[in-house]
PDB file of C-alpha atoms in Angstrom:
ATOM      1  CA  ASP A   1      -8.505  -2.212 -15.423  1.00 70.00           C
ATOM      2  CA  ALA A   2      -6.010   0.895 -15.621  1.00 73.00           C
ATOM      3  CA  ASP A   3      -2.798  -0.185 -13.896  1.00 92.00           C
ATOM      4  CA  VAL A   4       0.488   0.888 -13.357  1.00 96.00           C
ATOM      5  CA  THR A   5       3.476  -2.005 -14.357  1.00 96.00           C
ATOM      6  CA  GLN A   6       6.976  -2.244 -14.118  1.00 97.00           C
ATOM      7  CA  THR A   7       9.684  -4.273 -15.556  1.00 96.00           C
ATOM      8  CA  PRO A   8      11.506  -6.201 -15.136  1.00 96.00           C
ATOM      9  CA  ARG A   9      10.065  -7.574 -11.851  1.00 95.00           C
ATOM     10  CA  ASN A  10      13.603  -9.245 -10.916  1.00 96.00           C
ATOM     11  CA  ARG A  11      17.052  -8.136 -11.978  1.00 96.00           C
ATOM     12  CA  ILE A  12      20.437  -9.279 -11.246  1.00 96.00           C
ATOM     13  CA  THR A  13      23.193  -7.147 -12.146  1.00 95.00           C
ATOM     14  CA  LYS A  14      27.246  -6.650 -11.533  1.00 96.00           C
ATOM     15  CA  THR A  15      28.782  -3.677 -10.641  1.00 97.00           C
ATOM     16  CA  GLY A  16      29.245  -0.820 -12.657  1.00 96.00           C
ATOM     17  CA  LYS A  17      26.952  -2.163 -14.965  1.00 96.00           C
ATOM     18  CA  ARG A  18      23.779   0.135 -16.575  1.00 96.00           C
ATOM     19  CA  ILE A  19      20.745  -0.724 -16.047  1.00 96.00           C
ATOM     20  CA  MET A  20      17.099   0.381 -16.652  1.00 97.00           C
ATOM     21  CA  LEU A  21      13.964  -0.026 -15.053  1.00 98.00           C
ATOM     22  CA  GLU A  22      10.700   1.137 -16.550  1.00 97.00           C
ATOM     23  CA  CYS A  23       7.260   1.980 -15.512  1.00 97.00           C
ATOM     24  CA  SER A  24       4.037   2.248 -17.442  1.00 97.00           C
ATOM     25  CA  GLN A  25       0.736   3.628 -16.236  1.00 96.00           C
ATOM     26  CA  THR A  26      -2.702   3.268 -18.315  1.00 95.00           C
ATOM     27  CA  LYS A  27      -4.260   5.443 -15.189  1.00 91.00           C
ATOM     28  CA  GLY A  28      -4.184   8.699 -17.241  1.00 90.00           C
ATOM     29  CA  HIS A  29      -2.303  10.057 -14.368  1.00 90.00           C
ATOM     30  CA  ASP A  30       0.034  12.950 -14.702  1.00 89.00           C
ATOM     31  CA  ARG A  31       2.258  12.802 -11.939  1.00 91.00           C
ATOM     32  CA  MET A  32       4.841   9.868 -11.349  1.00 94.00           C
ATOM     33  CA  TYR A  33       7.600   8.446  -8.745  1.00 94.00           C
ATOM     34  CA  TRP A  34      10.409   6.212  -8.380  1.00 96.00           C
ATOM     35  CA  TYR A  35      10.782   5.368  -4.544  1.00 96.00           C
ATOM     36  CA  ARG A  36      13.498   2.672  -3.399  1.00 96.00           C
ATOM     37  CA  GLN A  37      12.320   0.256  -0.305  1.00 93.00           C
ATOM     38  CA  ASP A  38      15.078  -1.069   2.082  1.00 91.00           C
ATOM     39  CA  PRO A  39      14.629  -3.267   5.283  1.00 83.00           C
ATOM     40  CA  GLY A  40      14.211  -0.948   8.121  1.00 82.00           C
ATOM     41  CA  LEU A  41      14.285   2.176   6.278  1.00 86.00           C
ATOM     42  CA  GLY A  42      10.779   2.227   4.741  1.00 87.00           C
ATOM     43  CA  LEU A  43      10.082   3.874   1.029  1.00 91.00           C
ATOM     44  CA  ARG A  44      12.439   6.477   0.322  1.00 92.00           C
ATOM     45  CA  LEU A  45      11.665   9.010  -2.920  1.00 92.00           C
ATOM     46  CA  ILE A  46      14.390   8.751  -5.899  1.00 95.00           C
ATOM     47  CA  TYR A  47      12.554  10.938  -8.543  1.00 95.00           C
ATOM     48  CA  TYR A  48       9.288  12.632  -9.455  1.00 93.00           C
ATOM     49  CA  SER A  49       7.603  14.169 -12.289  1.00 93.00           C
ATOM     50  CA  PHE A  50       4.655  16.151 -12.648  1.00 88.00           C
ATOM     51  CA  ASP A  51       4.171  16.173 -16.403  1.00 88.00           C
ATOM     52  CA  VAL A  52       6.405  15.220 -19.412  1.00 90.00           C
ATOM     53  CA  LYS A  53       8.720  18.379 -19.062  1.00 89.00           C
ATOM     54  CA  ASP A  54       8.867  18.336 -15.553  1.00 91.00           C
ATOM     55  CA  ILE A  55      11.860  15.973 -13.439  1.00 94.00           C
ATOM     56  CA  ASN A  56      12.682  16.632  -9.861  1.00 92.00           C
ATOM     57  CA  LYS A  57      15.067  15.133  -7.681  1.00 93.00           C
ATOM     58  CA  GLY A  58      13.651  13.175  -4.575  1.00 90.00           C
ATOM     59  CA  GLU A  59      15.018  12.659  -1.009  1.00 87.00           C
ATOM     60  CA  ILE A  60      18.068  10.169  -2.621  1.00 93.00           C
ATOM     61  CA  SER A  61      18.585  11.070  -6.405  1.00 95.00           C
ATOM     62  CA  ASP A  62      22.422  10.416  -6.317  1.00 95.00           C
ATOM     63  CA  GLY A  63      23.171   7.777  -8.506  1.00 95.00           C
ATOM     64  CA  TYR A  64      20.048   7.725 -10.566  1.00 97.00           C
ATOM     65  CA  SER A  65      18.634   9.439 -13.459  1.00 97.00           C
ATOM     66  CA  VAL A  66      15.184   9.061 -14.865  1.00 97.00           C
ATOM     67  CA  SER A  67      13.432  10.037 -18.262  1.00 96.00           C
ATOM     68  CA  ARG A  68       9.985  10.769 -18.784  1.00 96.00           C
ATOM     69  CA  GLN A  69       9.147   9.501 -22.402  1.00 91.00           C
ATOM     70  CA  ALA A  70       5.957  10.278 -22.474  1.00 94.00           C
ATOM     71  CA  GLN A  71       2.888  10.654 -19.877  1.00 93.00           C
ATOM     72  CA  ALA A  72       2.349   7.140 -19.238  1.00 96.00           C
ATOM     73  CA  LYS A  73       6.213   6.254 -19.109  1.00 97.00           C
ATOM     74  CA  PHE A  74       8.658   7.085 -16.632  1.00 97.00           C
ATOM     75  CA  SER A  75      12.564   5.132 -16.543  1.00 98.00           C
ATOM     76  CA  LEU A  76      15.002   4.910 -13.989  1.00 98.00           C
ATOM     77  CA  SER A  77      18.482   4.404 -14.686  1.00 97.00           C
ATOM     78  CA  LEU A  78      21.279   3.366 -12.631  1.00 96.00           C
ATOM     79  CA  GLU A  79      24.033   4.525 -14.947  1.00 92.00           C
ATOM     80  CA  SER A  80      26.976   2.520 -13.280  1.00 95.00           C
ATOM     81  CA  ALA A  81      25.585  -0.023 -10.727  1.00 95.00           C
ATOM     82  CA  ILE A  82      26.949  -0.677  -7.024  1.00 96.00           C
ATOM     83  CA  PRO A  83      25.990  -3.083  -4.343  1.00 96.00           C
ATOM     84  CA  ASN A  84      24.193  -0.719  -2.129  1.00 95.00           C
ATOM     85  CA  GLN A  85      21.712   0.288  -4.635  1.00 97.00           C
ATOM     86  CA  THR A  86      20.441  -3.602  -4.311  1.00 97.00           C
ATOM     87  CA  ALA A  87      16.754  -2.803  -3.256  1.00 96.00           C
ATOM     88  CA  LEU A  88      12.930  -3.102  -3.995  1.00 95.00           C
ATOM     89  CA  TYR A  89      12.201  -0.321  -6.482  1.00 97.00           C
ATOM     90  CA  PHE A  90       8.432   1.016  -6.658  1.00 96.00           C
ATOM     91  CA  CYS A  91       6.974   3.328  -9.302  1.00 96.00           C
ATOM     92  CA  ALA A  92       3.818   5.417  -8.636  1.00 94.00           C
ATOM     93  CA  THR A  93       1.398   7.874  -9.938  1.00 93.00           C
ATOM     94  CA  SER A  94      -1.053  10.579  -8.789  1.00 88.00           C
ATOM     95  CA  ASP A  95      -3.547  12.200 -10.527  1.00 81.00           C
ATOM     96  CA  THR A  96      -3.917  15.920 -10.000  1.00 70.00           C
ATOM     97  CA  ALA A  97      -7.365  15.986 -10.958  1.00 66.00           C
ATOM     98  CA  SER A  98      -8.619  13.264  -8.698  1.00 60.00           C
ATOM     99  CA  GLY A  99      -6.946  14.999  -5.569  1.00 56.00           C
ATOM    100  CA  LYS A 100      -3.904  14.743  -3.731  1.00 57.00           C
ATOM    101  CA  GLU A 101      -1.915  12.041  -2.053  1.00 62.00           C
ATOM    102  CA  THR A 102      -3.434   8.866  -3.052  1.00 80.00           C
ATOM    103  CA  GLN A 103      -0.406   7.121  -5.043  1.00 87.00           C
ATOM    104  CA  TYR A 104      -1.058   4.164  -7.146  1.00 91.00           C
ATOM    105  CA  PHE A 105       1.804   2.032  -6.775  1.00 94.00           C
ATOM    106  CA  GLY A 106       3.152  -0.867  -9.473  1.00 96.00           C
ATOM    107  CA  PRO A 107       4.139  -4.530  -8.425  1.00 94.00           C
ATOM    108  CA  GLY A 108       7.864  -3.358  -7.931  1.00 95.00           C
ATOM    109  CA  THR A 109      11.020  -4.155  -9.130  1.00 96.00           C
ATOM    110  CA  ARG A 110      13.754  -6.385  -7.408  1.00 95.00           C
ATOM    111  CA  LEU A 111      17.330  -5.413  -8.177  1.00 97.00           C
ATOM    112  CA  LEU A 112      20.282  -7.351  -6.899  1.00 96.00           C
ATOM    113  CA  VAL A 113      23.293  -5.541  -7.452  1.00 96.00           C
ATOM    114  CA  LEU A 114      26.682  -8.218  -7.393  1.00 95.00           C
TER     115      LEU A 114
ATOM    116  CA  ALA B   1      12.839  18.666   9.377  1.00 74.00           C
ATOM    117  CA  GLN B   2       9.931  16.597   8.354  1.00 83.00           C
ATOM    118  CA  ARG B   3       9.685  13.145   9.443  1.00 89.00           C
ATOM    119  CA  VAL B   4       7.394  10.280  10.443  1.00 94.00           C
ATOM    120  CA  THR B   5       8.316   7.971  12.767  1.00 95.00           C
ATOM    121  CA  GLN B   6       7.201   4.352  13.672  1.00 96.00           C
ATOM    122  CA  PRO B   7       8.686   3.136  16.602  1.00 95.00           C
ATOM    123  CA  GLU B   8       7.777  -0.234  16.400  1.00 95.00           C
ATOM    124  CA  LYS B   9       9.015  -2.851  13.465  1.00 94.00           C
ATOM    125  CA  LEU B  10       6.466  -5.344  14.422  1.00 96.00           C
ATOM    126  CA  LEU B  11       3.435  -5.704  16.223  1.00 97.00           C
ATOM    127  CA  SER B  12       2.175  -8.752  17.173  1.00 97.00           C
ATOM    128  CA  VAL B  13      -1.323  -9.720  18.404  1.00 97.00           C
ATOM    129  CA  PHE B  14      -3.576 -12.742  18.889  1.00 97.00           C
ATOM    130  CA  LYS B  15      -7.242 -12.348  16.675  1.00 97.00           C
ATOM    131  CA  GLY B  16      -9.633 -10.306  18.542  1.00 97.00           C
ATOM    132  CA  ALA B  17      -7.202  -8.656  20.372  1.00 97.00           C
ATOM    133  CA  PRO B  18      -6.982  -4.443  19.897  1.00 97.00           C
ATOM    134  CA  VAL B  19      -4.297  -3.346  17.849  1.00 97.00           C
ATOM    135  CA  GLU B  20      -2.697   0.303  17.674  1.00 97.00           C
ATOM    136  CA  LEU B  21       0.138   1.239  15.354  1.00 97.00           C
ATOM    137  CA  LYS B  22       1.804   4.053  16.033  1.00 97.00           C
ATOM    138  CA  CYS B  23       2.809   7.048  14.358  1.00 97.00           C
ATOM    139  CA  ASN B  24       4.355  10.406  15.219  1.00 96.00           C
ATOM    140  CA  TYR B  25       5.587  13.130  12.668  1.00 94.00           C
ATOM    141  CA  SER B  26       7.567  16.279  12.837  1.00 91.00           C
ATOM    142  CA  TYR B  27       6.413  19.178  10.725  1.00 85.00           C
ATOM    143  CA  SER B  28       5.310  22.750  11.739  1.00 77.00           C
ATOM    144  CA  GLY B  29       2.844  23.413   9.312  1.00 77.00           C
ATOM    145  CA  SER B  30      -0.490  21.786   8.723  1.00 78.00           C
ATOM    146  CA  PRO B  31       0.195  18.145   7.814  1.00 81.00           C
ATOM    147  CA  GLU B  32      -1.623  15.616   5.501  1.00 86.00           C
ATOM    148  CA  LEU B  33      -1.455  12.290   7.318  1.00 90.00           C
ATOM    149  CA  PHE B  34      -1.955   8.975   5.306  1.00 92.00           C
ATOM    150  CA  TRP B  35      -1.877   5.036   6.120  1.00 95.00           C
ATOM    151  CA  TYR B  36      -0.650   2.719   3.554  1.00 95.00           C
ATOM    152  CA  VAL B  37      -0.803  -0.992   3.855  1.00 96.00           C
ATOM    153  CA  GLN B  38       0.988  -3.758   1.924  1.00 93.00           C
ATOM    154  CA  TYR B  39      -0.415  -7.307   1.883  1.00 94.00           C
ATOM    155  CA  SER B  40       1.915 -10.271   1.141  1.00 91.00           C
ATOM    156  CA  ARG B  41       2.324 -10.495  -2.439  1.00 86.00           C
ATOM    157  CA  GLN B  42       0.423  -7.510  -3.119  1.00 89.00           C
ATOM    158  CA  ARG B  43       1.691  -3.920  -3.965  1.00 90.00           C
ATOM    159  CA  LEU B  44       1.104  -0.821  -1.857  1.00 92.00           C
ATOM    160  CA  GLN B  45      -2.134   0.903  -1.550  1.00 92.00           C
ATOM    161  CA  LEU B  46      -4.249   3.568   0.339  1.00 91.00           C
ATOM    162  CA  LEU B  47      -5.486   2.355   3.482  1.00 93.00           C
ATOM    163  CA  LEU B  48      -6.867   5.643   4.694  1.00 90.00           C
ATOM    164  CA  ARG B  49      -6.115   9.628   5.267  1.00 86.00           C
ATOM    165  CA  HIS B  50      -7.048  11.894   7.672  1.00 81.00           C
ATOM    166  CA  ILE B  51      -9.145  14.410   6.213  1.00 75.00           C
ATOM    167  CA  SER B  52     -11.462  12.029   5.335  1.00 76.00           C
ATOM    168  CA  ARG B  53     -12.220  10.668   8.545  1.00 74.00           C
ATOM    169  CA  GLU B  54     -13.147   7.392   7.608  1.00 78.00           C
ATOM    170  CA  SER B  55     -13.376   3.758   8.697  1.00 82.00           C
ATOM    171  CA  ILE B  56     -11.829   1.391   6.381  1.00 85.00           C
ATOM    172  CA  LYS B  57     -11.733  -2.707   7.228  1.00 90.00           C
ATOM    173  CA  GLY B  58     -12.602  -1.937  10.793  1.00 91.00           C
ATOM    174  CA  PHE B  59      -9.668   1.023  10.866  1.00 94.00           C
ATOM    175  CA  THR B  60      -9.688   4.176  12.198  1.00 93.00           C
ATOM    176  CA  ALA B  61      -6.874   6.695  12.493  1.00 93.00           C
ATOM    177  CA  ASP B  62      -7.174  10.467  14.313  1.00 87.00           C
ATOM    178  CA  LEU B  63      -4.658  13.300  14.029  1.00 89.00           C
ATOM    179  CA  ASN B  64      -3.645  14.382  17.179  1.00 89.00           C
ATOM    180  CA  LYS B  65      -1.903  17.710  16.262  1.00 87.00           C
ATOM    181  CA  GLY B  66      -1.005  18.164  20.026  1.00 89.00           C
ATOM    182  CA  GLU B  67       1.095  15.071  20.444  1.00 90.00           C
ATOM    183  CA  THR B  68       1.975  15.034  16.691  1.00 92.00           C
ATOM    184  CA  SER B  69       0.695  11.577  16.439  1.00 94.00           C
ATOM    185  CA  PHE B  70      -1.850   9.209  13.765  1.00 94.00           C
ATOM    186  CA  HIS B  71      -2.108   6.402  15.297  1.00 96.00           C
ATOM    187  CA  LEU B  72      -3.525   3.743  13.589  1.00 96.00           C
ATOM    188  CA  LYS B  73      -6.333   1.742  15.630  1.00 96.00           C
ATOM    189  CA  LYS B  74      -8.709  -1.305  15.607  1.00 96.00           C
ATOM    190  CA  PRO B  75     -10.432  -2.546  18.073  1.00 96.00           C
ATOM    191  CA  PHE B  76     -10.502  -6.656  16.869  1.00 97.00           C
ATOM    192  CA  ALA B  77      -7.537  -7.706  15.065  1.00 96.00           C
ATOM    193  CA  GLN B  78      -8.572 -10.447  12.018  1.00 97.00           C
ATOM    194  CA  GLU B  79      -5.841 -12.798  10.691  1.00 97.00           C
ATOM    195  CA  GLU B  80      -6.414 -11.153   7.383  1.00 96.00           C
ATOM    196  CA  ASP B  81      -5.155  -7.596   8.849  1.00 97.00           C
ATOM    197  CA  SER B  82      -1.261  -9.170   8.880  1.00 97.00           C
ATOM    198  CA  ALA B  83       0.640  -6.928   6.365  1.00 97.00           C
ATOM    199  CA  MET B  84       3.168  -4.053   6.720  1.00 95.00           C
ATOM    200  CA  TYR B  85       1.491  -0.735   7.294  1.00 97.00           C
ATOM    201  CA  TYR B  86       3.178   2.709   6.026  1.00 96.00           C
ATOM    202  CA  CYS B  87       2.285   6.076   7.720  1.00 96.00           C
ATOM    203  CA  ALA B  88       3.049   8.665   5.184  1.00 93.00           C
ATOM    204  CA  LEU B  89       3.201  12.533   5.631  1.00 90.00           C
ATOM    205  CA  SER B  90       2.321  15.047   3.058  1.00 84.00           C
ATOM    206  CA  ALA B  91       4.023  18.429   3.971  1.00 69.00           C
ATOM    207  CA  ASP B  92       4.000  20.248   0.663  1.00 66.00           C
ATOM    208  CA  TYR B  93       0.718  21.950  -0.164  1.00 59.00           C
ATOM    209  CA  ASN B  94       1.515  21.921  -3.987  1.00 59.00           C
ATOM    210  CA  THR B  95       2.882  18.704  -4.806  1.00 61.00           C
ATOM    211  CA  ASP B  96       1.744  15.045  -3.929  1.00 64.00           C
ATOM    212  CA  LYS B  97       5.447  13.795  -2.349  1.00 77.00           C
ATOM    213  CA  LEU B  98       5.120  11.752   0.373  1.00 86.00           C
ATOM    214  CA  ILE B  99       7.536  11.166   3.134  1.00 89.00           C
ATOM    215  CA  PHE B 100       7.204   7.245   4.650  1.00 92.00           C
ATOM    216  CA  GLY B 101       8.012   6.070   8.084  1.00 94.00           C
ATOM    217  CA  THR B 102       9.966   2.972   8.213  1.00 94.00           C
ATOM    218  CA  GLY B 103       7.007   0.765   8.251  1.00 95.00           C
ATOM    219  CA  THR B 104       5.404  -1.614  11.113  1.00 96.00           C
ATOM    220  CA  ARG B 105       4.635  -5.510  10.148  1.00 96.00           C
ATOM    221  CA  LEU B 106       1.579  -6.376  11.900  1.00 98.00           C
ATOM    222  CA  GLN B 107       1.134 -10.438  12.701  1.00 97.00           C
ATOM    223  CA  VAL B 108      -2.266 -11.577  13.826  1.00 97.00           C
ATOM    224  CA  PHE B 109      -2.352 -14.943  14.991  1.00 96.00           C
ATOM    225  CA  PRO B 110      -5.005 -17.113  15.176  1.00 94.00           C
TER     226      PRO B 110
END
């Protein structure tokens, strides 16, 4: 089945370290998103990309960067991790052709910054 | 500002009881609204959208523009409905950007 996958699923890192979270999809979708989920705050959009050459900031992009290496891959980087970036990170995809708003989510990456 | 408010963090009911998960939004244009659900150990998935006017797993939601609400309802809750529910707003016609509420955890007791 076509899917959205995220690696790693869990990560512990130290303050100041650079880390990368990866997202891959086999759905053939053109649009990809990164969210973070925090207790009591719901999901907040970090970055989104509508195709390989299109990258847009979301609601909370400070401290993060992204790379759309291919239509199927969208990576999120924390250049210098800090403890308040401890959260559950979700990647999602959507398809322009199939209509708006149905976003398909990956299983999430749980990140702990010490 | 565009915002989605889910006033209840936790809603607990017994099996067979009616359920209403509240969602209010602020947006001056014509919004498109959705409910997403996250069952335990599963990924977030779309439950229903207002433009489809559909009933999924017995849940319905009606967009009330006068009250700016999109409450999720089910007449008889089941234990398998226990999950985290997120209301979401799409306020930008040209994108698929979603604004999520903070979520409501529904617990259905036997």
